[in-house]
Amino acid sequence: MARIKFEERFNKKFGRLTVIEFVGSKNKRRMWKCQCECGNTTIVSTSDLATGNTTSCGCKHKELYHKHSNEMKTHGMTGTRLYHC
């Protein structure tokens, strides 16, 4: 993977995240404030952006989880009075 210069990261998209600003270093890792397409902001390290480990603020995971859980329902009646009878 090609190395991206420090100043070239601003306004660059990584998945659903757009880099807004450099916020400092934590444990010798550069940290970036990113704006997600859903409107949330999150702090992400350079390596997580570059490798694709982090591509959203967490909204993508929630969407996939809810989609999968809806597909896994057998009848949708669990928790109703009729189901417990």
PDB file of N, CA and C in Angstrom, residues 11-82:
ATOM      1  N   ASN A  11      -9.481  15.639   4.469  1.00  0.00           N
ATOM      2  CA  ASN A  11     -10.602  15.519   3.529  1.00  0.00           C
ATOM      3  C   ASN A  11     -10.533  14.261   2.662  1.00  0.00           C
ATOM      4  N   LYS A  12      -9.713  13.293   3.036  1.00  0.00           N
ATOM      5  CA  LYS A  12      -9.628  12.025   2.305  1.00  0.00           C
ATOM      6  C   LYS A  12     -10.625  11.048   2.925  1.00  0.00           C
ATOM      7  N   LYS A  13     -11.295  10.266   2.070  1.00  0.00           N
ATOM      8  CA  LYS A  13     -12.278   9.302   2.542  1.00  0.00           C
ATOM      9  C   LYS A  13     -11.659   7.915   2.719  1.00  0.00           C
ATOM     10  N   PHE A  14     -12.041   7.286   3.817  1.00  0.00           N
ATOM     11  CA  PHE A  14     -11.669   5.902   4.112  1.00  0.00           C
ATOM     12  C   PHE A  14     -12.971   5.187   4.469  1.00  0.00           C
ATOM     13  N   GLY A  15     -13.551   4.486   3.517  1.00  0.00           N
ATOM     14  CA  GLY A  15     -14.850   3.862   3.746  1.00  0.00           C
ATOM     15  C   GLY A  15     -15.901   4.945   3.892  1.00  0.00           C
ATOM     16  N   ARG A  16     -16.599   4.956   5.026  1.00  0.00           N
ATOM     17  CA  ARG A  16     -17.605   5.984   5.303  1.00  0.00           C
ATOM     18  C   ARG A  16     -17.018   7.193   6.029  1.00  0.00           C
ATOM     19  N   LEU A  17     -15.738   7.126   6.392  1.00  0.00           N
ATOM     20  CA  LEU A  17     -15.109   8.182   7.178  1.00  0.00           C
ATOM     21  C   LEU A  17     -14.348   9.171   6.309  1.00  0.00           C
ATOM     22  N   THR A  18     -14.471  10.457   6.656  1.00  0.00           N
ATOM     23  CA  THR A  18     -13.705  11.520   6.021  1.00  0.00           C
ATOM     24  C   THR A  18     -12.838  12.161   7.087  1.00  0.00           C
ATOM     25  N   VAL A  19     -11.537  12.235   6.855  1.00  0.00           N
ATOM     26  CA  VAL A  19     -10.610  12.811   7.829  1.00  0.00           C
ATOM     27  C   VAL A  19     -10.843  14.320   7.929  1.00  0.00           C
ATOM     28  N   ILE A  20     -11.044  14.791   9.163  1.00  0.00           N
ATOM     29  CA  ILE A  20     -11.293  16.213   9.411  1.00  0.00           C
ATOM     30  C   ILE A  20     -10.041  16.911   9.917  1.00  0.00           C
ATOM     31  N   GLU A  21      -9.435  16.318  10.972  1.00  0.00           N
ATOM     32  CA  GLU A  21      -8.270  16.968  11.572  1.00  0.00           C
ATOM     33  C   GLU A  21      -7.403  15.981  12.333  1.00  0.00           C
ATOM     34  N   PHE A  22      -6.161  16.367  12.512  1.00  0.00           N
ATOM     35  CA  PHE A  22      -5.208  15.610  13.316  1.00  0.00           C
ATOM     36  C   PHE A  22      -5.428  16.013  14.771  1.00  0.00           C
ATOM     37  N   VAL A  23      -5.564  15.038  15.661  1.00  0.00           N
ATOM     38  CA  VAL A  23      -5.844  15.367  17.066  1.00  0.00           C
ATOM     39  C   VAL A  23      -4.678  15.085  17.995  1.00  0.00           C
ATOM     40  N   GLY A  24      -3.620  14.463  17.497  1.00  0.00           N
ATOM     41  CA  GLY A  24      -2.461  14.188  18.335  1.00  0.00           C
ATOM     42  C   GLY A  24      -2.037  12.738  18.245  1.00  0.00           C
ATOM     43  N   SER A  25      -1.191  12.358  19.189  1.00  0.00           N
ATOM     44  CA  SER A  25      -0.695  10.984  19.212  1.00  0.00           C
ATOM     45  C   SER A  25      -1.092  10.302  20.509  1.00  0.00           C
ATOM     46  N   LYS A  26      -1.305   9.003  20.417  1.00  0.00           N
ATOM     47  CA  LYS A  26      -1.631   8.184  21.579  1.00  0.00           C
ATOM     48  C   LYS A  26      -0.854   6.883  21.431  1.00  0.00           C
ATOM     49  N   ASN A  27       0.006   6.587  22.386  1.00  0.00           N
ATOM     50  CA  ASN A  27       0.848   5.385  22.320  1.00  0.00           C
ATOM     51  C   ASN A  27       1.648   5.332  21.027  1.00  0.00           C
ATOM     52  N   LYS A  28       2.213   6.460  20.644  1.00  0.00           N
ATOM     53  CA  LYS A  28       3.049   6.604  19.447  1.00  0.00           C
ATOM     54  C   LYS A  28       2.284   6.369  18.144  1.00  0.00           C
ATOM     55  N   ARG A  29       0.966   6.504  18.193  1.00  0.00           N
ATOM     56  CA  ARG A  29       0.134   6.343  16.997  1.00  0.00           C
ATOM     57  C   ARG A  29      -0.580   7.660  16.719  1.00  0.00           C
ATOM     58  N   ARG A  30      -0.540   8.123  15.470  1.00  0.00           N
ATOM     59  CA  ARG A  30      -1.235   9.347  15.097  1.00  0.00           C
ATOM     60  C   ARG A  30      -2.739   9.085  15.084  1.00  0.00           C
ATOM     61  N   MET A  31      -3.480  10.019  15.680  1.00  0.00           N
ATOM     62  CA  MET A  31      -4.928   9.883  15.797  1.00  0.00           C
ATOM     63  C   MET A  31      -5.610  10.990  15.003  1.00  0.00           C
ATOM     64  N   TRP A  32      -6.705  10.642  14.334  1.00  0.00           N
ATOM     65  CA  TRP A  32      -7.415  11.559  13.457  1.00  0.00           C
ATOM     66  C   TRP A  32      -8.882  11.631  13.841  1.00  0.00           C
ATOM     67  N   LYS A  33      -9.425  12.843  13.798  1.00  0.00           N
ATOM     68  CA  LYS A  33     -10.860  13.028  13.992  1.00  0.00           C
ATOM     69  C   LYS A  33     -11.499  12.875  12.624  1.00  0.00           C
ATOM     70  N   CYS A  34     -12.486  11.988  12.534  1.00  0.00           N
ATOM     71  CA  CYS A  34     -13.128  11.703  11.258  1.00  0.00           C
ATOM     72  C   CYS A  34     -14.633  11.907  11.367  1.00  0.00           C
ATOM     73  N   GLN A  35     -15.220  12.364  10.276  1.00  0.00           N
ATOM     74  CA  GLN A  35     -16.665  12.555  10.167  1.00  0.00           C
ATOM     75  C   GLN A  35     -17.224  11.381   9.381  1.00  0.00           C
ATOM     76  N   CYS A  36     -18.218  10.711   9.958  1.00  0.00           N
ATOM     77  CA  CYS A  36     -18.855   9.580   9.282  1.00  0.00           C
ATOM     78  C   CYS A  36     -19.982  10.094   8.395  1.00  0.00           C
ATOM     79  N   GLU A  37     -20.366   9.313   7.395  1.00  0.00           N
ATOM     80  CA  GLU A  37     -21.466   9.681   6.509  1.00  0.00           C
ATOM     81  C   GLU A  37     -22.778   9.843   7.260  1.00  0.00           C
ATOM     82  N   CYS A  38     -22.926   9.165   8.409  1.00  0.00           N
ATOM     83  CA  CYS A  38     -24.162   9.261   9.191  1.00  0.00           C
ATOM     84  C   CYS A  38     -24.221  10.543  10.017  1.00  0.00           C
ATOM     85  N   GLY A  39     -23.084  11.272  10.103  1.00  0.00           N
ATOM     86  CA  GLY A  39     -23.057  12.528  10.844  1.00  0.00           C
ATOM     87  C   GLY A  39     -22.251  12.478  12.133  1.00  0.00           C
ATOM     88  N   ASN A  40     -21.961  11.302  12.638  1.00  0.00           N
ATOM     89  CA  ASN A  40     -21.168  11.162  13.864  1.00  0.00           C
ATOM     90  C   ASN A  40     -19.690  11.424  13.587  1.00  0.00           C
ATOM     91  N   THR A  41     -18.952  11.759  14.645  1.00  0.00           N
ATOM     92  CA  THR A  41     -17.504  11.882  14.537  1.00  0.00           C
ATOM     93  C   THR A  41     -16.868  10.820  15.415  1.00  0.00           C
ATOM     94  N   THR A  42     -15.663  10.421  15.041  1.00  0.00           N
ATOM     95  CA  THR A  42     -14.933   9.413  15.796  1.00  0.00           C
ATOM     96  C   THR A  42     -13.438   9.671  15.652  1.00  0.00           C
ATOM     97  N   ILE A  43     -12.656   9.158  16.590  1.00  0.00           N
ATOM     98  CA  ILE A  43     -11.206   9.288  16.580  1.00  0.00           C
ATOM     99  C   ILE A  43     -10.627   7.944  16.154  1.00  0.00           C
ATOM    100  N   VAL A  44      -9.767   7.979  15.122  1.00  0.00           N
ATOM    101  CA  VAL A  44      -9.229   6.742  14.544  1.00  0.00           C
ATOM    102  C   VAL A  44      -7.732   6.894  14.314  1.00  0.00           C
ATOM    103  N   SER A  45      -6.981   5.816  14.500  1.00  0.00           N
ATOM    104  CA  SER A  45      -5.538   5.852  14.264  1.00  0.00           C
ATOM    105  C   SER A  45      -5.232   5.723  12.774  1.00  0.00           C
ATOM    106  N   THR A  46      -4.040   6.179  12.411  1.00  0.00           N
ATOM    107  CA  THR A  46      -3.588   6.102  11.022  1.00  0.00           C
ATOM    108  C   THR A  46      -3.607   4.666  10.520  1.00  0.00           C
ATOM    109  N   SER A  47      -3.110   3.749  11.321  1.00  0.00           N
ATOM    110  CA  SER A  47      -3.025   2.355  10.874  1.00  0.00           C
ATOM    111  C   SER A  47      -4.405   1.743  10.669  1.00  0.00           C
ATOM    112  N   ASP A  48      -5.374   2.085  11.520  1.00  0.00           N
ATOM    113  CA  ASP A  48      -6.721   1.545  11.342  1.00  0.00           C
ATOM    114  C   ASP A  48      -7.383   2.087  10.075  1.00  0.00           C
ATOM    115  N   LEU A  49      -7.100   3.341   9.739  1.00  0.00           N
ATOM    116  CA  LEU A  49      -7.624   3.905   8.489  1.00  0.00           C
ATOM    117  C   LEU A  49      -6.961   3.247   7.286  1.00  0.00           C
ATOM    118  N   ALA A  50      -5.638   3.133   7.324  1.00  0.00           N
ATOM    119  CA  ALA A  50      -4.874   2.624   6.186  1.00  0.00           C
ATOM    120  C   ALA A  50      -5.170   1.153   5.893  1.00  0.00           C
ATOM    121  N   THR A  51      -5.353   0.355   6.940  1.00  0.00           N
ATOM    122  CA  THR A  51      -5.603  -1.075   6.738  1.00  0.00           C
ATOM    123  C   THR A  51      -7.063  -1.399   6.482  1.00  0.00           C
ATOM    124  N   GLY A  52      -7.949  -0.437   6.739  1.00  0.00           N
ATOM    125  CA  GLY A  52      -9.370  -0.684   6.551  1.00  0.00           C
ATOM    126  C   GLY A  52     -10.026  -1.331   7.743  1.00  0.00           C
ATOM    127  N   ASN A  53      -9.311  -1.407   8.885  1.00  0.00           N
ATOM    128  CA  ASN A  53      -9.908  -1.970  10.095  1.00  0.00           C
ATOM    129  C   ASN A  53     -11.081  -1.137  10.588  1.00  0.00           C
ATOM    130  N   THR A  54     -11.026   0.171  10.380  1.00  0.00           N
ATOM    131  CA  THR A  54     -12.112   1.062  10.770  1.00  0.00           C
ATOM    132  C   THR A  54     -12.583   1.803   9.532  1.00  0.00           C
ATOM    133  N   THR A  55     -13.846   1.599   9.158  1.00  0.00           N
ATOM    134  CA  THR A  55     -14.394   2.257   7.976  1.00  0.00           C
ATOM    135  C   THR A  55     -15.637   3.081   8.290  1.00  0.00           C
ATOM    136  N   SER A  56     -16.087   3.050   9.565  1.00  0.00           N
ATOM    137  CA  SER A  56     -17.241   3.848   9.964  1.00  0.00           C
ATOM    138  C   SER A  56     -17.160   4.102  11.464  1.00  0.00           C
ATOM    139  N   CYS A  57     -18.120   4.869  11.972  1.00  0.00           N
ATOM    140  CA  CYS A  57     -18.151   5.185  13.400  1.00  0.00           C
ATOM    141  C   CYS A  57     -18.741   4.040  14.212  1.00  0.00           C
ATOM    142  N   GLY A  58     -19.240   3.035  13.556  1.00  0.00           N
ATOM    143  CA  GLY A  58     -19.914   1.917  14.202  1.00  0.00           C
ATOM    144  C   GLY A  58     -21.301   1.715  13.615  1.00  0.00           C
ATOM    145  N   CYS A  59     -21.745   2.686  12.815  1.00  0.00           N
ATOM    146  CA  CYS A  59     -23.075   2.601  12.227  1.00  0.00           C
ATOM    147  C   CYS A  59     -23.177   1.445  11.229  1.00  0.00           C
ATOM    148  N   LYS A  60     -22.099   1.164  10.530  1.00  0.00           N
ATOM    149  CA  LYS A  60     -22.104   0.072   9.544  1.00  0.00           C
ATOM    150  C   LYS A  60     -22.327  -1.267  10.244  1.00  0.00           C
ATOM    151  N   HIS A  61     -21.663  -1.461  11.367  1.00  0.00           N
ATOM    152  CA  HIS A  61     -21.822  -2.691  12.148  1.00  0.00           C
ATOM    153  C   HIS A  61     -23.267  -2.829  12.624  1.00  0.00           C
ATOM    154  N   LYS A  62     -23.846  -1.735  13.111  1.00  0.00           N
ATOM    155  CA  LYS A  62     -25.232  -1.767  13.590  1.00  0.00           C
ATOM    156  C   LYS A  62     -26.186  -2.122  12.459  1.00  0.00           C
ATOM    157  N   GLU A  63     -25.978  -1.531  11.284  1.00  0.00           N
ATOM    158  CA  GLU A  63     -26.833  -1.830  10.139  1.00  0.00           C
ATOM    159  C   GLU A  63     -26.747  -3.305   9.757  1.00  0.00           C
ATOM    160  N   LEU A  64     -25.532  -3.834   9.686  1.00  0.00           N
ATOM    161  CA  LEU A  64     -25.352  -5.237   9.315  1.00  0.00           C
ATOM    162  C   LEU A  64     -25.939  -6.167  10.369  1.00  0.00           C
ATOM    163  N   TYR A  65     -25.777  -5.812  11.654  1.00  0.00           N
ATOM    164  CA  TYR A  65     -26.310  -6.631  12.741  1.00  0.00           C
ATOM    165  C   TYR A  65     -27.829  -6.694  12.666  1.00  0.00           C
ATOM    166  N   HIS A  66     -28.477  -5.534  12.498  1.00  0.00           N
ATOM    167  CA  HIS A  66     -29.934  -5.509  12.453  1.00  0.00           C
ATOM    168  C   HIS A  66     -30.464  -6.218  11.213  1.00  0.00           C
ATOM    169  N   LYS A  67     -29.786  -6.063  10.092  1.00  0.00           N
ATOM    170  CA  LYS A  67     -30.204  -6.754   8.876  1.00  0.00           C
ATOM    171  C   LYS A  67     -30.122  -8.264   9.081  1.00  0.00           C
ATOM    172  N   HIS A  68     -29.004  -8.726   9.663  1.00  0.00           N
ATOM    173  CA  HIS A  68     -28.814 -10.155   9.881  1.00  0.00           C
ATOM    174  C   HIS A  68     -29.814 -10.693  10.896  1.00  0.00           C
ATOM    175  N   SER A  69     -30.053  -9.970  11.979  1.00  0.00           N
ATOM    176  CA  SER A  69     -30.969 -10.458  13.006  1.00  0.00           C
ATOM    177  C   SER A  69     -32.400 -10.517  12.476  1.00  0.00           C
ATOM    178  N   ASN A  70     -32.774  -9.596  11.592  1.00  0.00           N
ATOM    179  CA  ASN A  70     -34.111  -9.644  10.995  1.00  0.00           C
ATOM    180  C   ASN A  70     -34.257 -10.826  10.058  1.00  0.00           C
ATOM    181  N   GLU A  71     -33.187 -11.188   9.362  1.00  0.00           N
ATOM    182  CA  GLU A  71     -33.227 -12.327   8.452  1.00  0.00           C
ATOM    183  C   GLU A  71     -33.292 -13.645   9.212  1.00  0.00           C
ATOM    184  N   MET A  72     -32.774 -13.678  10.430  1.00  0.00           N
ATOM    185  CA  MET A  72     -32.699 -14.913  11.194  1.00  0.00           C
ATOM    186  C   MET A  72     -34.002 -15.225  11.935  1.00  0.00           C
ATOM    187  N   LYS A  73     -34.963 -14.319  11.952  1.00  0.00           N
ATOM    188  CA  LYS A  73     -36.226 -14.579  12.643  1.00  0.00           C
ATOM    189  C   LYS A  73     -36.973 -15.694  11.927  1.00  0.00           C
ATOM    190  N   THR A  74     -37.545 -16.589  12.723  1.00  0.00           N
ATOM    191  CA  THR A  74     -38.293 -17.679  12.122  1.00  0.00           C
ATOM    192  C   THR A  74     -39.756 -17.292  11.926  1.00  0.00           C
ATOM    193  N   HIS A  75     -40.332 -16.636  12.912  1.00  0.00           N
ATOM    194  CA  HIS A  75     -41.738 -16.280  12.787  1.00  0.00           C
ATOM    195  C   HIS A  75     -42.059 -14.911  13.361  1.00  0.00           C
ATOM    196  N   GLY A  76     -41.182 -14.347  14.159  1.00  0.00           N
ATOM    197  CA  GLY A  76     -41.391 -13.006  14.690  1.00  0.00           C
ATOM    198  C   GLY A  76     -42.393 -12.924  15.827  1.00  0.00           C
ATOM    199  N   MET A  77     -42.834 -14.064  16.341  1.00  0.00           N
ATOM    200  CA  MET A  77     -43.838 -14.057  17.397  1.00  0.00           C
ATOM    201  C   MET A  77     -43.258 -14.252  18.794  1.00  0.00           C
ATOM    202  N   THR A  78     -41.952 -14.440  18.892  1.00  0.00           N
ATOM    203  CA  THR A  78     -41.329 -14.616  20.196  1.00  0.00           C
ATOM    204  C   THR A  78     -41.579 -13.387  21.058  1.00  0.00           C
ATOM    205  N   GLY A  79     -41.976 -13.616  22.293  1.00  0.00           N
ATOM    206  CA  GLY A  79     -42.223 -12.499  23.196  1.00  0.00           C
ATOM    207  C   GLY A  79     -43.688 -12.070  23.223  1.00  0.00           C
ATOM    208  N   THR A  80     -44.502 -12.651  22.362  1.00  0.00           N
ATOM    209  CA  THR A  80     -45.934 -12.307  22.367  1.00  0.00           C
ATOM    210  C   THR A  80     -46.688 -13.244  23.301  1.00  0.00           C
ATOM    211  N   ARG A  81     -47.893 -12.857  23.678  1.00  0.00           N
ATOM    212  CA  ARG A  81     -48.717 -13.661  24.572  1.00  0.00           C
ATOM    213  C   ARG A  81     -49.043 -15.006  23.922  1.00  0.00           C
ATOM    214  N   LEU A  82     -49.374 -14.985  22.647  1.00  0.00           N
ATOM    215  CA  LEU A  82     -49.742 -16.207  21.932  1.00  0.00           C
ATOM    216  C   LEU A  82     -48.584 -17.200  21.926  1.00  0.00           C
TER     217      LEU A  82
END
